[in-house]
Amino acid sequence: MGRRASRRVSIKDIARKAGVSHSTVSRALRGSPLVNPRTAERIRRLAARMGYVPNAAARSLVTTRTSIIGLVITTLADPFLAEIVRGVEEVALEAGYRLFLATSNADPEREMAAVRALAESRVEGVIVASSRVGDLYLPHLEALGVPIVLINNQREEPFIYSVASDSRQGAVEAVSYLVRLGHTRIAYIAGPPTARSNRERLAGYQEAMAQAGLSVDPAWIVEGNGRPEGGEWGIRRLLEVPRRPTAVFCYNDMTAIGALRAARAAGLCVPEDLSIIGFDDILFAAYTEPPLTTVAQPKYEMGRTAMSVLLRLLQGERTPAHLRLPCRLVERASCGPPLESAVPIAPHLLAERRLP
Amino acid sequence: MGRRASRRVSIKDIARKAGVSHSTVSRALRGSPLVNPRTAERIRRLAARMGYVPNAAARSLVTTRTSIIGLVITTLADPFLAEIVRGVEEVALEAGYRLFLATSNADPEREMAAVRALAESRVEGVIVASSRVGDLYLPHLEALGVPIVLINNQREEPFIYSVASDSRQGAVEAVSYLVRLGHTRIAYIAGPPTARSNRERLAGYQEAMAQAGLSVDPAWIVEGNGRPEGGEWGIRRLLEVPRRPTAVFCYNDMTAIGALRAARAAGLCVPEDLSIIGFDDILFAAYTEPPLTTVAQPKYEMGRTAMSVLLRLLQGERTPAHLRLPCRLVERASCGPPLESAVPIAPHLLAERRLP
DNA sequence: CTGAAAGCGCTAACAA
DNA sequence: TTGTTAGCGCTTTCAG
């Protein structure tokens, strides 16, 4: 009620009022067993009444512990990150840690400023949740001398801790789903060639095809860039291939959105003429036309896991350096069995086919 | 290069090596004029070489300033927030402030924990960037006794500082655009009835209609909920209205996405049979089918402005309590002139009309 | 221009 | 069980 902001009350103020020493107050407030339970209770009540709020700076100065974790993100604009951050924060809070936000927007100057801020506030650990961390950034982060956990890092950093989703397994999941649907000619529209996730998804695609005894026409693997344009190019290229695929596995949902658009522009019906499957399960995937079947990454769990790993490192415990969390198929409406006809129906006949 | 993490170097360490007192080092490092420029330079070089990093906790203990701003967000999952946070962070960084993240996910317990964390770390100010802040939350935040700036707050808090986009003006923008296109029968699919933004957009809609000398059939104003389902219901209702509208202004883009879907399901072509306009310009608006014409809120600017207002408050300067930033029309492809025919063409004729 | 000394709010020996 | 004392790393008087 009467908590005013003017000069905050300190343990000394409480001590004076309670007629004890400030160390007794300190002990009582932290639940030390070295205080008479009755005085302890009295002190706690008094502290509450006086509106006492511990000063984190003072405490950390003497304990040399700050209970702060640096959360490094390239950009919040990545719709992917929200759930990850939620997971991180939840575990952090439970363990009494706070989150310091450091976004860099891929600007080197900002990155340096962010690292400096993290250093000055003496973060105890760092979680990097950004697909692409600047080449210079990571070394500077390491110079902080605190444990670092990377989430879904695109480059391989063997010397560091990381949590990632199992892109390869997710890709296998997607492609074998298409195989079960009856497809035999399945294409892959790739993402950024340097991205690790792209290499893994490609590997998963090839593995699933091989497992199904299906051969892969090299023309079915086309380049993309992880954005809608990439999906559009991809579909256009794919439409010219002699043995035209009946299903397309896309590097990610943004690519799939472009693919959907290009397919429509070419007069193809999804999924009747072409099945399209994405990867990521972004918020928007449920609202495309048709709603996008995709592979969901365990975002929230990755966040939780990363923070748990960091916690273990902070307690000096051993923990596996690289964790992989499985992905999960999300069936919506952009995939279906292939049409009986070997060749997709020409666009000008499409309208007819819609009449039952 | 040999920056190791073992016991950090302090100004005393530097002082010893430089043969001066630690206060001289302190002065030199902060660029005080009370030091011989030459020794100052020498000290700074030495500090850099020794890998000195100031200890924010120690400094803030004596200055009683923390340079920390609390950033309160309900959830990062709102795609809307990313740009706002970017703006906030940019200004904060420029001014030497750091951001402390406090998300609550609308969980009262989490909210309390978050407030406590903010209090203990002695944030100097708070920015609340969440459409809906818990009824209990705000009073607790105010008990912190530090300036608070709300961004796009949905309830009216007359006693507090706020930055918001001008929803009414944005709505006028949207509706008069439809009027210019030639529409006279324009509907509004509303958002959450309690939301301030909804009331303002409705007011803007009515204002623009009146300005254009157009009467509003009450049946053209239908309920929604700010999510795609709301848009779907809305369209279904609107399709049954005797004087059927030729254009629909939606409370937000998510509503518009639902509207788009329902229109398609009803066999209507957008924009030929029905123009649809959204609000917010979420990332996804560019990728709907057809790409959504909408009204963009100045997200980034709101973030910057909010932080600037906070800065001014922190410096004890006067600043307007409530700021409104204008919205801006983003033309894409979901709006067009109304068809000459008074009644939309029946679905089975649509295919024909596409061939010219 | 520089140094000595005090103290920010707290924790943690060490005594009593 | 409690109080006394020292000190975390820094800024800031106050004297020189």
XYZ file of C-alpha atoms (C1' of nucleotides) in Angstrom:
744
model
C 0.000 0.000 0.000
C 2.192 2.829 1.215
C 5.245 1.764 -0.768
C 6.843 4.966 -1.904
C 9.863 5.112 -4.119
C 11.851 7.694 -2.158
C 15.136 6.227 -0.930
C 14.555 2.525 -0.753
C 14.651 0.752 2.564
C 17.752 -1.311 3.220
C 18.455 -4.111 5.649
C 19.999 -1.533 7.945
C 16.713 0.331 8.154
C 14.991 -2.889 9.064
C 17.694 -3.767 11.569
C 17.318 -0.444 13.302
C 13.566 -0.831 13.585
C 13.808 -4.428 14.726
C 16.536 -3.745 17.215
C 18.906 -6.302 15.749
C 22.036 -6.165 13.625
C 21.838 -5.930 9.883
C 23.462 -9.343 9.505
C 20.648 -10.905 11.447
C 18.232 -9.278 9.072
C 20.212 -10.555 6.126
C 20.132 -14.047 7.537
C 16.465 -13.936 8.399
C 15.526 -12.707 4.954
C 17.413 -15.462 3.245
C 15.937 -18.123 5.500
C 19.195 -19.011 7.159
C 18.812 -21.575 9.975
C 21.147 -19.470 12.074
C 18.373 -17.236 13.354
C 15.788 -17.720 16.029
C 12.656 -18.706 14.105
C 10.558 -16.214 16.033
C 12.832 -13.240 15.384
C 13.212 -14.382 11.818
C 9.472 -14.326 11.347
C 9.219 -10.938 13.013
C 11.908 -9.531 10.740
C 10.306 -10.920 7.620
C 7.001 -9.365 8.548
C 8.629 -6.055 9.269
C 10.496 -6.160 5.983
C 7.288 -6.798 4.094
C 5.552 -3.980 5.921
C 8.358 -1.584 5.151
C 8.279 -2.522 1.502
C 11.773 -3.895 1.448
C 13.099 -5.059 -1.897
C 16.566 -6.593 -1.996
C 19.130 -4.827 -4.116
C 20.405 -7.253 -6.711
C 23.466 -5.154 -7.474
C 24.644 -5.092 -3.873
C 24.110 -8.776 -3.501
C 25.865 -9.707 -6.684
C 28.764 -7.468 -5.814
C 29.609 -9.618 -2.836
C 28.503 -12.993 -4.120
C 30.026 -12.384 -7.556
C 26.896 -14.015 -8.892
C 24.414 -12.008 -10.908
C 21.722 -14.558 -11.778
C 21.582 -13.029 -15.205
C 21.547 -14.947 -18.445
C 22.224 -13.177 -21.700
C 19.759 -13.983 -24.425
C 21.245 -13.266 -27.801
C 18.920 -13.068 -30.772
C 19.666 -11.777 -34.218
C 16.165 -10.509 -34.640
C 12.861 -10.931 -32.932
C 11.235 -10.579 -36.314
C 11.810 -14.258 -36.835
C 8.395 -15.705 -35.991
C 10.195 -18.835 -35.083
C 11.869 -17.427 -32.015
C 8.927 -16.587 -29.835
C 8.297 -20.096 -28.596
C 11.965 -20.729 -28.048
C 12.272 -17.658 -25.895
C 9.212 -18.696 -23.946
C 10.826 -22.022 -23.120
C 14.096 -20.413 -22.144
C 12.445 -17.873 -19.944
C 10.285 -20.360 -18.160
C 13.181 -22.516 -17.037
C 15.310 -19.484 -16.255
C 12.659 -17.998 -14.027
C 12.083 -21.255 -12.204
C 15.777 -21.389 -11.426
C 15.903 -17.786 -10.297
C 17.653 -16.380 -13.319
C 16.746 -13.265 -15.235
C 17.056 -12.644 -18.925
C 19.044 -9.916 -20.489
C 18.021 -9.230 -24.054
C 20.650 -8.673 -26.705
C 19.475 -8.444 -30.268
C 21.906 -7.495 -32.940
C 19.953 -7.331 -36.190
C 23.091 -8.639 -37.831
C 24.757 -5.252 -37.430
C 28.391 -5.760 -36.374
C 28.458 -2.561 -34.392
C 25.325 -3.548 -32.516
C 26.810 -6.944 -31.888
C 29.854 -5.441 -30.254
C 27.732 -3.146 -28.139
C 25.602 -6.092 -27.112
C 28.588 -8.163 -26.096
C 29.987 -5.287 -24.099
C 26.681 -4.884 -22.303
C 26.607 -8.576 -21.493
C 30.146 -8.402 -20.180
C 29.554 -5.374 -18.019
C 26.501 -6.837 -16.447
C 28.465 -9.997 -15.770
C 26.006 -12.447 -17.221
C 26.647 -15.924 -15.930
C 25.803 -17.645 -19.159
C 24.601 -16.981 -22.663
C 21.959 -18.534 -24.843
C 22.211 -17.777 -28.521
C 18.943 -18.281 -30.289
C 19.521 -17.059 -33.767
C 19.795 -19.096 -36.849
C 22.826 -17.250 -38.022
C 25.301 -15.766 -35.636
C 27.876 -13.434 -37.095
C 31.282 -14.901 -37.709
C 32.859 -12.393 -35.412
C 30.183 -12.494 -32.835
C 30.760 -15.921 -31.418
C 34.461 -15.461 -30.606
C 33.632 -12.285 -28.723
C 30.911 -14.077 -26.869
C 33.369 -16.773 -25.952
C 35.783 -14.188 -24.630
C 33.188 -13.562 -21.954
C 34.416 -16.755 -20.385
C 30.954 -18.026 -19.485
C 29.108 -21.084 -20.752
C 27.272 -20.664 -24.036
C 24.459 -22.742 -25.442
C 23.466 -22.379 -29.066
C 19.975 -23.150 -30.286
C 19.573 -24.376 -33.847
C 22.903 -22.994 -34.887
C 23.495 -23.179 -38.596
C 27.209 -23.624 -38.603
C 28.787 -26.515 -36.805
C 30.616 -25.403 -33.731
C 32.059 -28.580 -32.367
C 33.618 -26.920 -29.358
C 30.416 -25.523 -27.978
C 27.138 -26.639 -26.480
C 24.056 -26.758 -28.606
C 20.456 -27.810 -28.777
C 18.819 -28.304 -32.119
C 15.917 -30.022 -33.722
C 16.630 -33.117 -35.727
C 16.208 -31.770 -39.217
C 17.249 -34.994 -40.856
C 14.673 -37.027 -38.971
C 12.058 -34.361 -39.690
C 12.803 -34.562 -43.388
C 12.529 -38.354 -43.315
C 9.200 -37.916 -41.582
C 7.947 -35.578 -44.291
C 9.120 -37.558 -47.256
C 8.010 -40.953 -46.009
C 4.607 -39.425 -45.360
C 4.455 -38.474 -49.024
C 5.578 -41.984 -49.919
C 2.808 -43.475 -47.819
C 0.380 -41.252 -49.678
C 1.510 -43.005 -52.832
C 3.938 -40.542 -54.313
C 7.000 -41.810 -56.096
C 8.215 -38.672 -57.810
C 9.072 -36.343 -54.959
C 11.087 -33.149 -55.313
C 13.026 -31.026 -52.847
C 13.171 -27.235 -53.000
C 16.296 -26.428 -51.054
C 17.154 -23.625 -48.667
C 20.353 -21.615 -48.317
C 23.075 -24.010 -49.483
C 25.415 -23.144 -46.643
C 22.858 -23.719 -43.915
C 23.373 -26.817 -41.931
C 19.626 -27.376 -41.681
C 19.458 -27.433 -45.455
C 22.122 -30.083 -45.748
C 20.389 -32.166 -43.126
C 16.964 -31.880 -44.695
C 18.417 -32.806 -48.032
C 20.094 -35.818 -46.451
C 16.819 -36.820 -44.826
C 15.043 -36.502 -48.146
C 17.568 -38.733 -49.860
C 17.516 -41.219 -47.040
C 13.736 -41.543 -47.080
C 13.681 -41.950 -50.838
C 16.330 -44.651 -50.674
C 14.502 -46.390 -47.858
C 11.383 -46.478 -50.007
C 13.367 -47.868 -52.897
C 12.696 -44.746 -54.922
C 15.308 -43.262 -57.198
C 15.887 -39.534 -57.169
C 16.055 -37.665 -60.429
C 18.726 -34.975 -59.908
C 16.410 -32.515 -61.610
C 14.059 -32.894 -58.665
C 16.440 -31.140 -56.348
C 16.213 -27.437 -57.053
C 17.684 -24.430 -55.424
C 15.779 -22.067 -53.156
C 16.676 -19.487 -50.533
C 14.342 -20.103 -47.634
C 12.019 -17.302 -48.713
C 8.853 -17.314 -50.797
C 10.659 -16.288 -53.982
C 12.772 -19.377 -53.597
C 9.660 -21.511 -53.574
C 8.322 -19.762 -56.647
C 11.502 -20.281 -58.641
C 11.577 -23.852 -57.490
C 8.101 -24.683 -58.714
C 8.715 -22.999 -62.042
C 11.843 -25.054 -62.547
C 10.111 -28.238 -61.446
C 7.268 -27.734 -63.877
C 9.699 -28.044 -66.768
C 11.237 -31.299 -65.658
C 10.408 -34.238 -67.982
C 9.488 -36.650 -65.186
C 7.451 -34.097 -63.361
C 7.161 -34.657 -59.593
C 3.764 -35.089 -57.973
C 4.897 -33.882 -54.568
C 7.342 -31.304 -53.286
C 9.125 -31.208 -49.973
C 10.121 -27.632 -49.192
C 13.048 -26.512 -47.083
C 10.728 -24.461 -44.895
C 7.255 -22.984 -44.654
C 8.204 -19.694 -46.245
C 9.478 -21.613 -49.238
C 6.276 -23.644 -49.257
C 4.220 -20.465 -49.279
C 6.029 -19.358 -52.411
C 5.570 -22.820 -53.882
C 1.849 -22.697 -53.173
C 1.594 -19.380 -54.902
C 3.564 -20.464 -57.954
C 1.556 -23.664 -58.236
C -1.653 -21.694 -58.194
C -0.278 -19.270 -60.756
C 0.512 -22.235 -62.995
C -3.075 -23.378 -62.706
C -2.297 -26.372 -60.538
C -4.541 -27.481 -57.722
C -2.945 -28.305 -54.388
C -3.026 -31.085 -53.344
C -4.829 -32.677 -56.297
C -2.191 -31.892 -58.896
C 0.688 -31.331 -56.571
C 1.274 -32.072 -52.898
C 3.346 -29.533 -51.013
C 4.850 -29.996 -47.584
C 6.769 -27.433 -45.552
C 8.998 -27.375 -42.507
C 8.856 -25.322 -39.274
C 5.139 -24.979 -38.657
C 5.168 -21.235 -38.432
C 2.060 -19.579 -37.059
C 0.945 -18.788 -40.531
C 1.070 -22.336 -41.847
C -2.448 -22.980 -40.587
C -3.825 -20.137 -42.686
C -2.427 -20.698 -46.129
C -4.678 -21.875 -48.929
C -4.885 -24.794 -48.545
C -3.619 -25.019 -44.956
C -0.056 -26.237 -45.072
C 0.985 -29.706 -44.053
C 4.382 -29.344 -42.460
C 6.943 -30.614 -39.983
C 6.948 -28.897 -36.620
C 10.135 -28.222 -34.762
C 9.906 -28.540 -30.985
C 10.546 -24.866 -30.415
C 9.340 -24.576 -26.875
C 11.180 -27.716 -25.820
C 14.359 -26.507 -27.463
C 14.145 -23.356 -25.382
C 13.582 -25.301 -22.190
C 16.289 -27.785 -22.992
C 18.847 -25.135 -23.849
C 18.273 -23.362 -20.571
C 18.438 -26.664 -18.694
C 21.759 -27.448 -20.291
C 23.030 -24.031 -19.335
C 21.850 -24.556 -15.778
C 23.746 -27.789 -15.582
C 26.872 -26.135 -16.909
C 26.527 -23.377 -14.358
C 26.419 -25.957 -11.614
C 29.541 -27.526 -12.979
C 27.754 -30.690 -13.946
C 28.536 -32.669 -17.054
C 26.024 -32.570 -19.830
C 25.966 -33.770 -23.428
C 27.390 -31.145 -25.731
C 24.935 -31.584 -28.565
C 21.295 -32.400 -28.133
C 18.867 -33.255 -30.900
C 15.127 -33.009 -30.400
C 12.763 -34.808 -32.752
C 10.424 -33.040 -35.149
C 6.825 -33.974 -35.653
C 4.561 -34.151 -38.694
C 1.577 -31.788 -38.726
C -1.039 -32.928 -41.186
C -3.146 -30.250 -42.754
C -4.491 -30.040 -46.262
C -1.689 -29.421 -48.726
C -0.836 -33.067 -49.293
C -2.890 -35.871 -50.768
C -2.512 -38.963 -52.906
C -1.187 -38.412 -56.416
C -3.627 -38.369 -59.286
C -3.932 -41.653 -61.167
C -2.973 -40.011 -64.426
C 0.758 -40.011 -64.959
C 0.735 -36.483 -66.322
C -0.917 -33.635 -64.458
C -4.038 -32.368 -66.131
C -3.643 -29.292 -68.266
C -4.690 -26.052 -66.652
C -7.608 -25.350 -68.999
C -9.280 -28.549 -67.873
C -9.074 -27.802 -64.195
C -12.412 -26.077 -63.842
C -14.238 -29.125 -65.176
C -12.665 -31.473 -62.762
C -14.032 -29.492 -59.847
C -17.609 -30.361 -60.777
C -18.409 -33.627 -59.078
C 44.235 -11.585 -26.914
C 45.068 -13.280 -23.640
C 41.797 -12.279 -22.010
C 41.091 -15.047 -19.573
C 38.028 -15.241 -17.417
C 39.719 -16.023 -14.125
C 39.079 -13.299 -11.549
C 38.358 -10.216 -13.543
C 40.687 -7.274 -13.467
C 39.523 -4.321 -11.422
C 40.542 -0.694 -11.409
C 42.804 -1.508 -8.491
C 44.744 -3.969 -10.573
C 45.186 -1.316 -13.202
C 46.135 1.274 -10.616
C 48.833 -0.965 -9.216
C 50.334 -1.599 -12.623
C 50.124 2.034 -13.631
C 51.563 3.306 -10.373
C 48.603 5.568 -9.656
C 45.667 5.447 -7.277
C 42.499 3.640 -8.208
C 40.547 6.882 -8.192
C 42.778 8.233 -10.911
C 42.067 5.132 -12.913
C 38.351 5.575 -12.352
C 38.559 9.150 -13.537
C 40.689 8.322 -16.548
C 38.385 5.556 -17.647
C 35.337 7.754 -17.522
C 37.034 10.562 -19.394
C 37.047 12.994 -16.500
C 38.859 16.252 -17.266
C 40.522 16.022 -13.873
C 43.332 13.832 -15.143
C 46.442 14.627 -17.044
C 45.596 13.743 -20.626
C 48.819 11.815 -21.024
C 48.357 9.633 -17.947
C 44.711 9.211 -18.869
C 45.690 7.888 -22.262
C 48.284 5.599 -20.713
C 45.749 4.211 -18.275
C 43.170 3.615 -20.939
C 45.645 1.721 -23.036
C 46.706 -0.357 -20.074
C 43.093 -1.118 -19.210
C 42.403 -2.290 -22.733
C 45.510 -4.444 -22.707
C 44.561 -6.014 -19.409
C 41.080 -6.758 -20.689
C 39.333 -4.594 -18.162
C 35.535 -4.647 -18.198
C 33.732 -2.346 -15.783
C 31.467 -4.001 -13.265
C 27.991 -2.627 -13.725
C 26.828 -3.831 -10.320
C 29.582 -2.037 -8.478
C 29.007 1.131 -10.380
C 25.274 1.120 -9.940
C 25.656 0.451 -6.239
C 27.346 3.769 -5.752
C 25.561 5.791 -8.395
C 22.154 4.290 -7.587
C 21.633 4.174 -11.313
C 21.348 0.868 -13.114
C 20.798 1.891 -16.741
C 18.301 -0.907 -17.002
C 14.883 -0.632 -18.574
C 12.301 -3.307 -17.977
C 10.585 -4.484 -21.114
C 7.271 -6.085 -20.297
C 5.638 -8.189 -22.974
C 2.706 -10.519 -22.597
C 4.054 -12.805 -25.233
C 6.646 -12.669 -27.919
C 4.409 -14.872 -30.009
C 2.641 -11.777 -31.191
C 4.300 -11.156 -34.554
C 3.414 -7.574 -34.079
C 5.860 -7.004 -31.279
C 9.127 -7.707 -32.988
C 9.402 -4.358 -34.715
C 8.307 -2.508 -31.628
C 11.005 -4.154 -29.578
C 13.547 -3.334 -32.243
C 12.667 0.341 -32.006
C 12.775 0.325 -28.236
C 16.094 -1.427 -28.131
C 17.717 0.820 -30.652
C 16.981 3.992 -28.730
C 17.772 2.347 -25.420
C 21.169 1.231 -26.631
C 21.996 4.632 -28.069
C 21.245 6.154 -24.694
C 23.282 3.578 -22.831
C 20.405 1.610 -21.411
C 20.010 -2.142 -21.361
C 16.828 -4.128 -21.681
C 15.545 -6.542 -19.144
C 12.998 -8.923 -20.570
C 9.835 -9.724 -18.639
C 7.220 -11.749 -20.424
C 4.243 -12.949 -18.510
C 2.169 -15.026 -20.901
C -0.824 -13.676 -19.046
C -0.063 -15.896 -16.072
C -0.642 -13.947 -12.836
C 2.033 -15.848 -10.987
C 4.552 -15.163 -13.715
C 3.539 -11.535 -13.692
C 4.285 -11.220 -10.008
C 7.626 -12.941 -10.413
C 8.446 -10.634 -13.278
C 7.603 -7.527 -11.305
C 9.700 -8.717 -8.408
C 12.629 -9.321 -10.715
C 12.262 -5.841 -12.145
C 12.158 -4.373 -8.674
C 15.196 -6.234 -7.419
C 17.269 -5.238 -10.366
C 16.160 -1.660 -9.805
C 15.061 -0.925 -13.328
C 14.899 2.791 -13.914
C 11.851 2.649 -16.103
C 9.424 0.260 -17.697
C 8.028 -0.117 -21.177
C 4.932 -2.227 -21.498
C 4.457 -3.510 -25.008
C 1.563 -5.850 -24.789
C -1.847 -5.306 -26.125
C -3.464 -6.495 -22.974
C -1.838 -6.020 -19.619
C -3.371 -7.867 -16.700
C -5.646 -5.868 -14.473
C -3.472 -6.582 -11.501
C -0.221 -6.197 -13.300
C -0.231 -2.488 -13.883
C -0.775 -1.450 -10.252
C 2.147 -3.626 -9.217
C 4.253 -2.115 -11.920
C 3.329 1.314 -10.678
C 4.362 0.362 -7.160
C 7.884 0.180 -8.562
C 7.833 3.946 -8.447
C 9.529 4.374 -11.813
C 8.191 5.903 -15.003
C 6.100 3.629 -17.193
C 5.309 3.980 -20.872
C 2.602 1.864 -22.448
C 2.615 0.982 -26.123
C -0.711 0.432 -27.843
C -2.476 -0.232 -24.600
C -6.002 -1.441 -25.066
C -7.545 0.011 -21.978
C -7.417 3.706 -21.373
C -5.082 4.587 -18.563
C -5.418 8.310 -18.263
C -2.860 8.604 -15.496
C -0.025 7.058 -17.395
C 2.210 7.681 -20.375
C 1.460 5.985 -23.632
C 2.355 5.756 -27.273
C -0.103 4.312 -29.713
C -0.910 4.286 -33.359
C -3.839 6.322 -34.503
C -6.347 3.582 -35.188
C -9.125 5.980 -36.010
C -7.077 7.789 -38.632
C -5.922 4.437 -40.007
C -9.505 3.299 -40.355
C -10.435 6.498 -42.132
C -7.509 5.899 -44.438
C -8.706 2.388 -45.252
C -12.351 3.209 -45.768
C -11.811 6.333 -47.817
C -9.486 4.326 -50.029
C -12.366 1.932 -50.678
C -14.614 4.900 -51.349
C -12.130 6.292 -53.873
C -12.170 2.900 -55.558
C -15.889 3.430 -56.087
C -17.390 1.373 -53.286
C -20.515 2.619 -51.572
C -21.560 -0.463 -49.654
C -18.694 -1.055 -47.234
C -18.850 -3.388 -44.244
C -16.821 -3.637 -41.054
C -15.889 -6.929 -39.407
C -15.157 -5.924 -35.847
C -12.559 -7.092 -33.354
C -12.890 -7.760 -29.641
C -15.665 -5.409 -28.523
C -13.824 -4.296 -25.390
C -10.628 -3.401 -27.200
C -9.996 0.247 -27.540
C -8.508 -0.245 -30.975
C -11.767 -1.816 -32.089
C -13.820 1.124 -30.914
C -11.472 3.501 -32.641
C -11.450 1.614 -35.912
C -15.201 1.445 -35.860
C -15.343 5.170 -35.223
C -12.962 5.785 -38.103
C -15.085 3.615 -40.362
C -18.199 5.554 -39.479
C -16.447 8.849 -39.841
C -15.131 8.038 -43.308
C -18.529 6.808 -44.451
C -20.184 9.970 -43.202
C -17.516 12.124 -44.825
C -18.224 10.420 -48.121
C -21.926 10.997 -47.680
C -22.527 7.262 -47.482
C -25.086 5.787 -45.154
C -24.187 2.738 -43.113
C -26.576 -0.180 -43.017
C -26.340 -1.525 -39.434
C -26.224 -5.025 -40.892
C -22.829 -4.146 -42.384
C -21.221 -4.018 -38.979
C -20.672 -7.561 -37.828
C -18.925 -9.047 -34.885
C -15.501 -10.699 -35.013
C -12.805 -11.576 -32.545
C -9.549 -10.501 -34.118
C -8.760 -14.020 -35.260
C -9.372 -15.789 -38.575
C -12.559 -17.486 -37.363
C -13.943 -14.054 -36.669
C -13.346 -13.104 -40.276
C -15.004 -16.276 -41.498
C -18.134 -15.749 -39.417
C -18.206 -12.152 -40.530
C -18.167 -12.963 -44.226
C -20.823 -15.615 -43.817
C -23.097 -13.143 -42.065
C -22.391 -10.442 -44.589
C -23.270 -12.716 -47.485
C -26.821 -12.939 -46.207
C -27.414 -9.226 -45.923
C -29.990 -7.890 -48.425
C -27.915 -4.911 -49.544
C -24.774 -6.938 -49.826
C -21.538 -4.973 -49.363
C -18.922 -4.901 -52.116
C -16.031 -4.200 -49.784
C -15.091 -5.203 -46.261
C -12.848 -3.393 -43.838
C -11.499 -5.884 -41.295
C -10.463 -5.136 -37.742
C -7.038 -6.652 -38.397
C -5.060 -8.817 -40.784
C -5.849 -12.051 -38.981
C -9.523 -11.268 -39.402
C -8.893 -10.444 -43.041
C -7.185 -13.785 -43.556
C -10.302 -15.524 -42.311
C -12.422 -13.285 -44.480
C -10.338 -14.155 -47.509
C -10.768 -17.812 -46.803
C -14.535 -17.595 -46.290
C -14.946 -15.514 -49.426
C -13.078 -18.112 -51.421
C -15.139 -20.874 -49.862
C -18.281 -19.035 -50.939
C -16.976 -18.931 -54.485
C -16.275 -15.238 -54.509
C -13.265 -13.741 -56.207
C -11.209 -11.186 -54.332
C -11.070 -8.379 -55.273
C -13.438 -8.739 -58.254
C -16.490 -9.744 -56.252
C -15.408 -8.440 -52.923
C -12.635 -6.107 -51.802
C -11.044 -6.930 -48.479
C -8.756 -4.666 -46.497
C -6.961 -5.491 -43.257
C -5.127 -3.644 -40.526
C -1.651 -4.093 -39.001
C 0.417 -5.197 -41.976
C 1.728 -8.321 -40.333
C 4.603 -10.068 -42.044
C 2.228 -12.532 -43.566
C -0.022 -9.985 -45.240
C 2.255 -9.928 -48.265
C 1.785 -13.643 -48.819
C -1.927 -14.176 -48.693
C -3.845 -14.964 -51.845
C -4.291 -12.355 -53.133
C -1.721 -10.301 -51.210
C -3.557 -8.290 -48.630
C -4.086 -4.573 -48.900
C -3.899 -3.245 -45.379
C -3.107 -0.385 -43.052
C 0.341 -0.465 -41.498
C 0.916 0.624 -37.963
C 4.211 2.422 -37.378
C 5.547 -0.341 -35.152
C 9.192 0.537 -35.259
C 8.484 4.216 -34.697
C 6.209 3.428 -31.787
C 9.043 1.529 -30.176
C 11.474 4.354 -30.731
C 9.009 6.947 -29.555
C 8.091 5.064 -26.413
C 11.712 4.750 -25.421
C 12.308 8.413 -26.208
C 9.411 9.395 -23.993
C 10.820 7.240 -21.228
C 14.219 8.836 -21.659
C 12.695 12.250 -21.289
C 10.864 11.187 -18.165
C 14.069 9.789 -16.731
C 15.737 13.124 -17.274
C 12.913 14.815 -15.466
C 11.763 16.601 -18.584
C 8.161 17.233 -19.432
C 6.663 15.238 -22.242
C 3.184 14.751 -23.632
C 1.407 11.929 -21.841
C -0.283 10.415 -24.853
C 1.234 10.239 -28.274
C -0.503 9.113 -31.424
C 1.427 8.028 -34.483
C -0.260 7.916 -37.873
C -0.936 4.716 -39.785
C -0.267 4.293 -43.454
C -2.097 2.529 -46.273
C -0.274 -0.373 -47.922
C -1.751 -1.178 -51.304
C -1.512 -4.752 -52.430
C -4.015 -6.774 -54.387
C -7.083 -7.521 -52.284
C -8.970 -4.362 -53.175
C -10.280 -3.144 -56.474
C -13.194 -1.239 -57.957
C -16.612 -2.802 -57.450
C -18.155 -4.742 -60.293
C -20.644 -2.759 -62.389
C -23.344 -5.339 -61.729
C -25.267 -4.632 -58.574
C -25.284 -8.272 -57.573
C -22.120 -10.346 -57.416
C -21.843 -12.912 -60.137
C -22.880 -16.427 -59.234
C -20.048 -18.801 -58.418
C -20.584 -21.081 -61.420
C -19.914 -18.210 -63.785
C -16.648 -17.218 -62.227
C -14.383 -19.364 -64.346
C -15.670 -17.764 -67.534
C -15.025 -14.289 -66.401
C -11.382 -15.035 -65.953
C -10.815 -15.683 -69.642
C -10.490 -12.492 -71.575
C 46.022 17.285 -11.332
C 46.251 13.407 -7.744
C 45.543 10.527 -3.555
C 43.209 9.140 0.746
C 39.091 7.929 2.655
C 34.331 7.006 2.913
C 30.531 4.460 1.640
C 26.742 2.396 -1.747
C 23.794 -2.507 0.265
C 24.850 -6.668 0.945
C 27.159 -11.351 2.503
C 30.308 -13.993 5.140
C 33.845 -15.053 8.156
C 34.958 -14.671 12.948
C 33.883 -13.849 17.698
C 31.069 -13.831 21.392
C 21.718 -17.644 18.162
C 23.642 -12.981 17.480
C 26.820 -8.992 16.583
C 31.179 -7.137 14.719
C 34.026 -6.544 11.070
C 35.689 -6.655 6.549
C 35.184 -6.134 1.911
C 32.938 -6.946 -3.043
C 34.360 -2.740 -7.196
C 33.279 1.387 -7.896
C 32.418 6.771 -7.494
C 32.965 10.813 -5.039
C 34.011 14.084 -1.689
C 37.814 16.385 0.524
C 42.551 17.559 1.022
C 46.607 18.320 -0.794
